[in-house]
Amino acid sequence: TEACATWQRCAARDPTVVGRARVPCAQRAGDTTDPRHGGQRARSPATHAGHASAGVIVAAAVVPQPPALLAGMTGATQVPEIEAVRAAMQAAARFVAAQDAVVIGVVAATQPPQPVAAAILSELDVDLAELVTVSSAAPPEECVELGRALADRAPRVALLVAGDGSARRGPHAPGRQDERAEPFDAHVEAALASGDYAALLGLDPELATQLLVAGRAPWQVLAGACGDAGVRAELTYSAGPFGVYYAVAQWQIGTPGS
């Protein structure tokens, strides 16, 4: 598929770009499946200490990846919930596209071989230089390693990161309702709204798997890419309209300690 071919081209240029978190596109590893605006954060995961970056990450956008967002999935019917999140996603894509930077997409490894997330990113208003796939089972330290590698890919790098929150919200969710889902998503919401990448790095992989969270590994790649830079964050969409938590955020990422 086109998504797999893109990943393979990236790996061929630099096999270390996805580190140990790399998996084939067709493989699924380990899946079983309130502040809002203007936040600013300058916290640093301890694992970043002493890292010297050859490049710099200047911005990131976080978007969801539900299949209903693909063009044509809802036919001629306009679904207000879908149109609202689609508009926020397009605005986020334009935000990273305007950064005068190499834009890299980050998605979690899923089935089918061409991830739904990759297809969704291809429909947004941004040209991706690379599409990188991270195993949904990758531990946080591997996600950090991958994020560091991506930040070093060019003098200026922007990330477009795809992933959903829990899929166990309410009786109509794809997975069985779980009372832990909404608190988990509230934690993610606060982190995305304030630019608190240390909080994203602290997400529990096992709990995320139990809650059918598709975004945990990609979000932790973003956390790794930030180093100790300051972040000006804006959360532009946050809701769970179909029993799955969707968030759209725009991060302007500055120099270390800014």
PDB file of C-alpha atoms in Angstrom:
ATOM      1  CA  THR A   1       0.000   0.000   0.000  1.00  0.00           C
ATOM      2  CA  GLU A   2       0.983   3.653  -0.346  1.00  0.00           C
ATOM      3  CA  ALA A   3       1.302   4.032   3.426  1.00  0.00           C
ATOM      4  CA  CYS A   4       3.562   0.990   3.691  1.00  0.00           C
ATOM      5  CA  ALA A   5       5.648   2.181   0.754  1.00  0.00           C
ATOM      6  CA  THR A   6       6.108   5.570   2.399  1.00  0.00           C
ATOM      7  CA  TRP A   7       7.216   3.927   5.637  1.00  0.00           C
ATOM      8  CA  GLN A   8       9.616   1.663   3.792  1.00  0.00           C
ATOM      9  CA  ARG A   9      11.175   4.616   1.946  1.00  0.00           C
ATOM     10  CA  CYS A  10      11.695   6.400   5.254  1.00  0.00           C
ATOM     11  CA  ALA A  11      13.308   3.341   6.811  1.00  0.00           C
ATOM     12  CA  ALA A  12      15.527   2.827   3.794  1.00  0.00           C
ATOM     13  CA  ARG A  13      16.893   6.350   4.101  1.00  0.00           C
ATOM     14  CA  ASP A  14      17.613   6.012   7.809  1.00  0.00           C
ATOM     15  CA  PRO A  15      16.835   2.700   9.554  1.00  0.00           C
ATOM     16  CA  THR A  16      17.297   4.345  12.950  1.00  0.00           C
ATOM     17  CA  VAL A  17      14.496   6.844  12.443  1.00  0.00           C
ATOM     18  CA  VAL A  18      11.959   4.539  14.024  1.00  0.00           C
ATOM     19  CA  GLY A  19      14.404   2.785  16.317  1.00  0.00           C
ATOM     20  CA  ARG A  20      13.270  -0.330  18.125  1.00  0.00           C
ATOM     21  CA  ALA A  21       9.695   0.926  17.993  1.00  0.00           C
ATOM     22  CA  ARG A  22       9.544   0.133  14.274  1.00  0.00           C
ATOM     23  CA  VAL A  23       7.102  -2.554  13.140  1.00  0.00           C
ATOM     24  CA  PRO A  24       5.884  -3.571   9.693  1.00  0.00           C
ATOM     25  CA  CYS A  25       2.738  -1.752   8.613  1.00  0.00           C
ATOM     26  CA  ALA A  26       0.814  -5.001   8.413  1.00  0.00           C
ATOM     27  CA  GLN A  27       1.628  -6.032  11.957  1.00  0.00           C
ATOM     28  CA  ARG A  28      -0.410  -5.193  15.026  1.00  0.00           C
ATOM     29  CA  ALA A  29       1.560  -5.482  18.242  1.00  0.00           C
ATOM     30  CA  GLY A  30      -0.218  -5.574  21.561  1.00  0.00           C
ATOM     31  CA  ASP A  31      -3.494  -4.005  20.459  1.00  0.00           C
ATOM     32  CA  THR A  32      -6.825  -5.263  21.741  1.00  0.00           C
ATOM     33  CA  THR A  33      -8.304  -3.332  19.532  1.00  0.00           C
ATOM     34  CA  ASP A  34     -10.303  20.903  32.536  1.00  0.00           C
ATOM     35  CA  PRO A  35      -8.221  23.446  30.986  1.00  0.00           C
ATOM     36  CA  ARG A  36      -8.963  24.202  27.334  1.00  0.00           C
ATOM     37  CA  HIS A  37      -7.117  27.029  25.595  1.00  0.00           C
ATOM     38  CA  GLY A  38      -3.906  28.997  25.720  1.00  0.00           C
ATOM     39  CA  GLY A  39      -1.966  26.677  28.010  1.00  0.00           C
ATOM     40  CA  GLN A  40       1.778  27.052  28.364  1.00  0.00           C
ATOM     41  CA  ARG A  41       4.157  24.489  29.763  1.00  0.00           C
ATOM     42  CA  ALA A  42       7.910  24.087  29.972  1.00  0.00           C
ATOM     43  CA  ARG A  43       8.291  20.783  31.777  1.00  0.00           C
ATOM     44  CA  SER A  44      10.848  18.224  30.701  1.00  0.00           C
ATOM     45  CA  PRO A  45      10.750  14.435  31.063  1.00  0.00           C
ATOM     46  CA  ALA A  46      13.800  13.422  33.071  1.00  0.00           C
ATOM     47  CA  THR A  47      14.823  10.979  30.354  1.00  0.00           C
ATOM     48  CA  HIS A  48      15.739  13.894  28.078  1.00  0.00           C
ATOM     49  CA  ALA A  49      18.545  15.190  30.259  1.00  0.00           C
ATOM     50  CA  GLY A  50      21.784  15.745  28.400  1.00  0.00           C
ATOM     51  CA  HIS A  51      20.376  15.155  24.908  1.00  0.00           C
ATOM     52  CA  ALA A  52      21.968  17.388  22.294  1.00  0.00           C
ATOM     53  CA  SER A  53      19.751  17.822  19.267  1.00  0.00           C
ATOM     54  CA  ALA A  54      21.058  18.507  15.760  1.00  0.00           C
ATOM     55  CA  GLY A  55      17.614  19.741  14.721  1.00  0.00           C
ATOM     56  CA  VAL A  56      14.734  21.391  16.481  1.00  0.00           C
ATOM     57  CA  ILE A  57      11.043  20.679  16.669  1.00  0.00           C
ATOM     58  CA  VAL A  58       9.125  23.891  16.145  1.00  0.00           C
ATOM     59  CA  ALA A  59       5.496  22.784  16.181  1.00  0.00           C
ATOM     60  CA  ALA A  60       3.128  19.854  16.427  1.00  0.00           C
ATOM     61  CA  ALA A  61      -0.511  19.104  15.812  1.00  0.00           C
ATOM     62  CA  VAL A  62      -2.436  16.266  17.418  1.00  0.00           C
ATOM     63  CA  VAL A  63      -5.447  14.881  15.552  1.00  0.00           C
ATOM     64  CA  PRO A  64      -7.770  11.867  15.925  1.00  0.00           C
ATOM     65  CA  GLN A  65      -8.098   8.986  13.461  1.00  0.00           C
ATOM     66  CA  PRO A  66     -11.691   7.677  13.315  1.00  0.00           C
ATOM     67  CA  PRO A  67     -12.670   5.932  10.046  1.00  0.00           C
ATOM     68  CA  ALA A  68     -15.779   8.113   9.784  1.00  0.00           C
ATOM     69  CA  LEU A  69     -13.510  11.063   9.009  1.00  0.00           C
ATOM     70  CA  LEU A  70     -12.432   9.562   5.694  1.00  0.00           C
ATOM     71  CA  ALA A  71     -13.975  11.287   2.710  1.00  0.00           C
ATOM     72  CA  GLY A  72     -17.074   9.464   1.493  1.00  0.00           C
ATOM     73  CA  MET A  73     -17.633   7.401   4.639  1.00  0.00           C
ATOM     74  CA  THR A  74     -20.789   9.319   5.553  1.00  0.00           C
ATOM     75  CA  GLY A  75     -22.034   9.617   1.972  1.00  0.00           C
ATOM     76  CA  ALA A  76     -23.875  12.825   1.148  1.00  0.00           C
ATOM     77  CA  THR A  77     -25.076  13.176   4.726  1.00  0.00           C
ATOM     78  CA  GLN A  78     -23.518  15.969   6.753  1.00  0.00           C
ATOM     79  CA  VAL A  79     -22.875  14.678  10.268  1.00  0.00           C
ATOM     80  CA  PRO A  80     -22.357  17.696  12.554  1.00  0.00           C
ATOM     81  CA  GLU A  81     -20.024  15.831  14.921  1.00  0.00           C
ATOM     82  CA  ILE A  82     -17.826  14.696  12.029  1.00  0.00           C
ATOM     83  CA  GLU A  83     -17.767  18.093  10.352  1.00  0.00           C
ATOM     84  CA  ALA A  84     -16.748  19.802  13.595  1.00  0.00           C
ATOM     85  CA  VAL A  85     -13.753  17.568  14.179  1.00  0.00           C
ATOM     86  CA  ARG A  86     -12.807  17.608  10.491  1.00  0.00           C
ATOM     87  CA  ALA A  87     -12.696  21.425  10.505  1.00  0.00           C
ATOM     88  CA  ALA A  88     -10.482  21.429  13.607  1.00  0.00           C
ATOM     89  CA  MET A  89      -8.161  18.862  12.027  1.00  0.00           C
ATOM     90  CA  GLN A  90      -7.792  20.852   8.800  1.00  0.00           C
ATOM     91  CA  ALA A  91      -6.956  23.966  10.799  1.00  0.00           C
ATOM     92  CA  ALA A  92      -4.338  22.003  12.751  1.00  0.00           C
ATOM     93  CA  ALA A  93      -2.834  20.653   9.524  1.00  0.00           C
ATOM     94  CA  ARG A  94      -2.594  24.158   8.090  1.00  0.00           C
ATOM     95  CA  PHE A  95      -0.927  25.262  11.324  1.00  0.00           C
ATOM     96  CA  VAL A  96       1.959  22.799  10.940  1.00  0.00           C
ATOM     97  CA  ALA A  97       2.131  23.374   7.178  1.00  0.00           C
ATOM     98  CA  ALA A  98       2.802  27.082   7.818  1.00  0.00           C
ATOM     99  CA  GLN A  99       5.873  26.458  10.007  1.00  0.00           C
ATOM    100  CA  ASP A 100       8.577  26.476   7.292  1.00  0.00           C
ATOM    101  CA  ALA A 101       9.578  23.041   8.541  1.00  0.00           C
ATOM    102  CA  VAL A 102       9.796  19.415   7.452  1.00  0.00           C
ATOM    103  CA  VAL A 103       6.446  17.901   8.457  1.00  0.00           C
ATOM    104  CA  ILE A 104       6.495  14.277   9.638  1.00  0.00           C
ATOM    105  CA  GLY A 105       3.384  12.221  10.316  1.00  0.00           C
ATOM    106  CA  VAL A 106       3.331   9.810  13.262  1.00  0.00           C
ATOM    107  CA  VAL A 107       0.765   7.005  13.494  1.00  0.00           C
ATOM    108  CA  ALA A 108       0.374   3.833  15.529  1.00  0.00           C
ATOM    109  CA  ALA A 109       0.746   0.421  13.893  1.00  0.00           C
ATOM    110  CA  THR A 110      -2.692  -1.007  13.233  1.00  0.00           C
ATOM    111  CA  GLN A 111      -4.501  -3.341  10.855  1.00  0.00           C
ATOM    112  CA  PRO A 112      -5.355  -3.278   7.960  1.00  0.00           C
ATOM    113  CA  PRO A 113      -1.900  -2.865   6.421  1.00  0.00           C
ATOM    114  CA  GLN A 114      -2.670   0.702   5.342  1.00  0.00           C
ATOM    115  CA  PRO A 115      -3.579   2.335   8.631  1.00  0.00           C
ATOM    116  CA  VAL A 116      -6.765   4.321   8.727  1.00  0.00           C
ATOM    117  CA  ALA A 117      -4.701   7.060  10.370  1.00  0.00           C
ATOM    118  CA  ALA A 118      -2.373   7.248   7.362  1.00  0.00           C
ATOM    119  CA  ALA A 119      -5.307   7.606   4.997  1.00  0.00           C
ATOM    120  CA  ILE A 120      -6.800  10.340   7.181  1.00  0.00           C
ATOM    121  CA  LEU A 121      -3.532  12.284   7.270  1.00  0.00           C
ATOM    122  CA  SER A 122      -3.305  12.089   3.483  1.00  0.00           C
ATOM    123  CA  GLU A 123      -6.602  14.000   3.218  1.00  0.00           C
ATOM    124  CA  LEU A 124      -5.445  16.942   5.326  1.00  0.00           C
ATOM    125  CA  ASP A 125      -4.078  20.241   4.012  1.00  0.00           C
ATOM    126  CA  VAL A 126      -0.399  19.418   4.521  1.00  0.00           C
ATOM    127  CA  ASP A 127       2.323  17.647   2.564  1.00  0.00           C
ATOM    128  CA  LEU A 128       4.106  15.062   4.697  1.00  0.00           C
ATOM    129  CA  ALA A 129       7.802  14.551   4.094  1.00  0.00           C
ATOM    130  CA  GLU A 130       7.625  11.215   5.917  1.00  0.00           C
ATOM    131  CA  LEU A 131       5.091   8.940   7.563  1.00  0.00           C
ATOM    132  CA  VAL A 132       6.478   7.068  10.575  1.00  0.00           C
ATOM    133  CA  THR A 133       4.733   4.121  12.213  1.00  0.00           C
ATOM    134  CA  VAL A 134       5.282   3.310  15.879  1.00  0.00           C
ATOM    135  CA  SER A 135       4.220   0.072  17.510  1.00  0.00           C
ATOM    136  CA  SER A 136       1.155   0.557  19.660  1.00  0.00           C
ATOM    137  CA  ALA A 137       2.914  -1.671  22.222  1.00  0.00           C
ATOM    138  CA  ALA A 138       6.144   0.372  22.290  1.00  0.00           C
ATOM    139  CA  PRO A 139       7.160   1.246  25.871  1.00  0.00           C
ATOM    140  CA  PRO A 140       7.546   4.939  26.738  1.00  0.00           C
ATOM    141  CA  GLU A 141      11.339   4.881  26.583  1.00  0.00           C
ATOM    142  CA  GLU A 142      11.250   3.616  22.999  1.00  0.00           C
ATOM    143  CA  CYS A 143       8.734   6.298  22.087  1.00  0.00           C
ATOM    144  CA  VAL A 144      11.101   8.905  23.545  1.00  0.00           C
ATOM    145  CA  GLU A 145      13.976   7.479  21.496  1.00  0.00           C
ATOM    146  CA  LEU A 146      11.901   7.689  18.340  1.00  0.00           C
ATOM    147  CA  GLY A 147      10.785  11.231  19.125  1.00  0.00           C
ATOM    148  CA  ARG A 148      14.394  12.340  19.591  1.00  0.00           C
ATOM    149  CA  ALA A 149      15.345  10.815  16.248  1.00  0.00           C
ATOM    150  CA  LEU A 150      12.502  12.600  14.484  1.00  0.00           C
ATOM    151  CA  ALA A 151      13.442  15.949  16.034  1.00  0.00           C
ATOM    152  CA  ASP A 152      16.916  15.474  14.518  1.00  0.00           C
ATOM    153  CA  ARG A 153      15.659  14.727  11.013  1.00  0.00           C
ATOM    154  CA  ALA A 154      16.001  18.330   9.773  1.00  0.00           C
ATOM    155  CA  PRO A 155      16.986  21.782  11.030  1.00  0.00           C
ATOM    156  CA  ARG A 156      13.280  22.523  11.590  1.00  0.00           C
ATOM    157  CA  VAL A 157      10.739  19.749  12.170  1.00  0.00           C
ATOM    158  CA  ALA A 158       6.988  19.779  12.751  1.00  0.00           C
ATOM    159  CA  LEU A 159       4.983  16.703  13.709  1.00  0.00           C
ATOM    160  CA  LEU A 160       1.442  15.725  12.758  1.00  0.00           C
ATOM    161  CA  VAL A 161       0.488  13.107  15.345  1.00  0.00           C
ATOM    162  CA  ALA A 162      -2.581  10.883  14.927  1.00  0.00           C
ATOM    163  CA  GLY A 163      -4.328   9.014  17.727  1.00  0.00           C
ATOM    164  CA  ASP A 164      -7.591   8.628  19.620  1.00  0.00           C
ATOM    165  CA  GLY A 165      -8.250   8.450  23.320  1.00  0.00           C
ATOM    166  CA  SER A 166     -10.241   5.714  24.989  1.00  0.00           C
ATOM    167  CA  ALA A 167     -12.899   3.791  23.066  1.00  0.00           C
ATOM    168  CA  ARG A 168     -14.860   2.697  26.142  1.00  0.00           C
ATOM    169  CA  ARG A 169     -16.866   5.843  26.851  1.00  0.00           C
ATOM    170  CA  GLY A 170     -20.544   5.132  27.424  1.00  0.00           C
ATOM    171  CA  PRO A 171     -22.917   2.392  26.285  1.00  0.00           C
ATOM    172  CA  HIS A 172     -22.471   3.083  22.558  1.00  0.00           C
ATOM    173  CA  ALA A 173     -18.681   2.912  22.556  1.00  0.00           C
ATOM    174  CA  PRO A 174     -16.850   0.364  20.366  1.00  0.00           C
ATOM    175  CA  GLY A 175     -15.601  -1.363  23.511  1.00  0.00           C
ATOM    176  CA  ARG A 176     -17.430  -2.277  26.686  1.00  0.00           C
ATOM    177  CA  GLN A 177     -18.019   0.764  28.897  1.00  0.00           C
ATOM    178  CA  ASP A 178     -15.267   1.324  31.448  1.00  0.00           C
ATOM    179  CA  GLU A 179     -15.494   3.854  34.279  1.00  0.00           C
ATOM    180  CA  ARG A 180     -11.756   4.533  33.985  1.00  0.00           C
ATOM    181  CA  ALA A 181     -12.101   5.871  30.438  1.00  0.00           C
ATOM    182  CA  GLU A 182     -13.271   9.409  31.120  1.00  0.00           C
ATOM    183  CA  PRO A 183     -10.686  10.126  33.862  1.00  0.00           C
ATOM    184  CA  PHE A 184      -7.955   8.854  31.535  1.00  0.00           C
ATOM    185  CA  ASP A 185      -9.198  11.109  28.742  1.00  0.00           C
ATOM    186  CA  ALA A 186      -9.474  14.082  31.094  1.00  0.00           C
ATOM    187  CA  HIS A 187      -5.793  13.617  31.935  1.00  0.00           C
ATOM    188  CA  VAL A 188      -4.913  13.584  28.224  1.00  0.00           C
ATOM    189  CA  GLU A 189      -7.115  16.608  27.591  1.00  0.00           C
ATOM    190  CA  ALA A 190      -5.362  18.616  30.304  1.00  0.00           C
ATOM    191  CA  ALA A 191      -1.926  17.612  29.001  1.00  0.00           C
ATOM    192  CA  LEU A 192      -2.736  18.570  25.406  1.00  0.00           C
ATOM    193  CA  ALA A 193      -4.315  21.858  26.489  1.00  0.00           C
ATOM    194  CA  SER A 194      -1.331  22.921  28.593  1.00  0.00           C
ATOM    195  CA  GLY A 195       1.528  21.467  26.540  1.00  0.00           C
ATOM    196  CA  ASP A 196       2.465  19.147  29.397  1.00  0.00           C
ATOM    197  CA  TYR A 197       4.435  16.514  27.500  1.00  0.00           C
ATOM    198  CA  ALA A 198       5.728  15.048  30.751  1.00  0.00           C
ATOM    199  CA  ALA A 199       2.128  14.112  31.569  1.00  0.00           C
ATOM    200  CA  LEU A 200       1.787  12.407  28.179  1.00  0.00           C
ATOM    201  CA  LEU A 201       4.985  10.506  28.816  1.00  0.00           C
ATOM    202  CA  GLY A 202       3.528   9.302  32.102  1.00  0.00           C
ATOM    203  CA  LEU A 203       0.538   7.572  30.487  1.00  0.00           C
ATOM    204  CA  ASP A 204       0.367   3.903  31.514  1.00  0.00           C
ATOM    205  CA  PRO A 205       0.705   1.627  28.449  1.00  0.00           C
ATOM    206  CA  GLU A 206      -1.198  -1.248  30.077  1.00  0.00           C
ATOM    207  CA  LEU A 207      -4.138   0.932  31.076  1.00  0.00           C
ATOM    208  CA  ALA A 208      -4.154   2.534  27.639  1.00  0.00           C
ATOM    209  CA  THR A 209      -4.366  -0.905  26.018  1.00  0.00           C
ATOM    210  CA  GLN A 210      -7.230  -1.917  28.303  1.00  0.00           C
ATOM    211  CA  LEU A 211      -9.120   1.265  27.379  1.00  0.00           C
ATOM    212  CA  LEU A 212      -8.493   0.787  23.631  1.00  0.00           C
ATOM    213  CA  VAL A 213      -6.488   4.000  23.397  1.00  0.00           C
ATOM    214  CA  ALA A 214      -4.950   4.363  19.927  1.00  0.00           C
ATOM    215  CA  GLY A 215      -2.964   7.517  20.652  1.00  0.00           C
ATOM    216  CA  ARG A 216      -0.759   6.602  23.616  1.00  0.00           C
ATOM    217  CA  ALA A 217       2.411   5.654  21.694  1.00  0.00           C
ATOM    218  CA  PRO A 218       2.230   8.500  19.127  1.00  0.00           C
ATOM    219  CA  TRP A 219       1.615  11.033  21.936  1.00  0.00           C
ATOM    220  CA  GLN A 220       4.673   9.733  23.758  1.00  0.00           C
ATOM    221  CA  VAL A 221       6.722  10.065  20.559  1.00  0.00           C
ATOM    222  CA  LEU A 222       5.664  13.725  20.578  1.00  0.00           C
ATOM    223  CA  ALA A 223       6.763  13.983  24.210  1.00  0.00           C
ATOM    224  CA  GLY A 224      10.179  12.599  23.282  1.00  0.00           C
ATOM    225  CA  ALA A 225      10.570  15.020  20.401  1.00  0.00           C
ATOM    226  CA  CYS A 226       9.967  18.072  22.596  1.00  0.00           C
ATOM    227  CA  GLY A 227      13.187  17.693  24.568  1.00  0.00           C
ATOM    228  CA  ASP A 228      13.073  20.409  27.219  1.00  0.00           C
ATOM    229  CA  ALA A 229      11.516  23.066  24.986  1.00  0.00           C
ATOM    230  CA  GLY A 230       8.753  25.376  26.096  1.00  0.00           C
ATOM    231  CA  VAL A 231       5.309  24.853  24.583  1.00  0.00           C
ATOM    232  CA  ARG A 232       2.456  27.220  23.837  1.00  0.00           C
ATOM    233  CA  ALA A 233      -0.577  24.972  23.482  1.00  0.00           C
ATOM    234  CA  GLU A 234      -4.119  25.343  22.246  1.00  0.00           C
ATOM    235  CA  LEU A 235      -6.758  22.634  22.438  1.00  0.00           C
ATOM    236  CA  THR A 236      -9.169  23.317  19.579  1.00  0.00           C
ATOM    237  CA  TYR A 237     -11.418  20.269  19.851  1.00  0.00           C
ATOM    238  CA  SER A 238     -12.186  17.851  22.686  1.00  0.00           C
ATOM    239  CA  ALA A 239     -15.180  15.501  22.742  1.00  0.00           C
ATOM    240  CA  GLY A 240     -16.303  11.880  22.709  1.00  0.00           C
ATOM    241  CA  PRO A 241     -19.227  11.943  20.272  1.00  0.00           C
ATOM    242  CA  PHE A 242     -19.238   8.223  19.378  1.00  0.00           C
ATOM    243  CA  GLY A 243     -17.956   6.732  22.605  1.00  0.00           C
ATOM    244  CA  VAL A 244     -14.355   7.476  21.574  1.00  0.00           C
ATOM    245  CA  TYR A 245     -12.357  10.454  22.795  1.00  0.00           C
ATOM    246  CA  TYR A 246     -11.135  12.782  20.031  1.00  0.00           C
ATOM    247  CA  ALA A 247      -8.817  15.720  20.622  1.00  0.00           C
ATOM    248  CA  VAL A 248      -7.230  18.269  18.303  1.00  0.00           C
ATOM    249  CA  ALA A 249      -4.378  20.399  19.608  1.00  0.00           C
ATOM    250  CA  GLN A 250      -1.843  22.819  18.193  1.00  0.00           C
ATOM    251  CA  TRP A 251       1.535  23.208  19.884  1.00  0.00           C
ATOM    252  CA  GLN A 252       4.028  25.945  19.154  1.00  0.00           C
ATOM    253  CA  ILE A 253       7.302  24.603  20.472  1.00  0.00           C
ATOM    254  CA  GLY A 254      10.131  26.949  21.404  1.00  0.00           C
ATOM    255  CA  THR A 255      13.738  26.826  22.502  1.00  0.00           C
ATOM    256  CA  PRO A 256      14.804  24.854  25.586  1.00  0.00           C
ATOM    257  CA  GLY A 257      13.461  26.348  28.769  1.00  0.00           C
ATOM    258  CA  SER A 258      11.504  29.078  26.944  1.00  0.00           C
TER     259      SER A 258
END
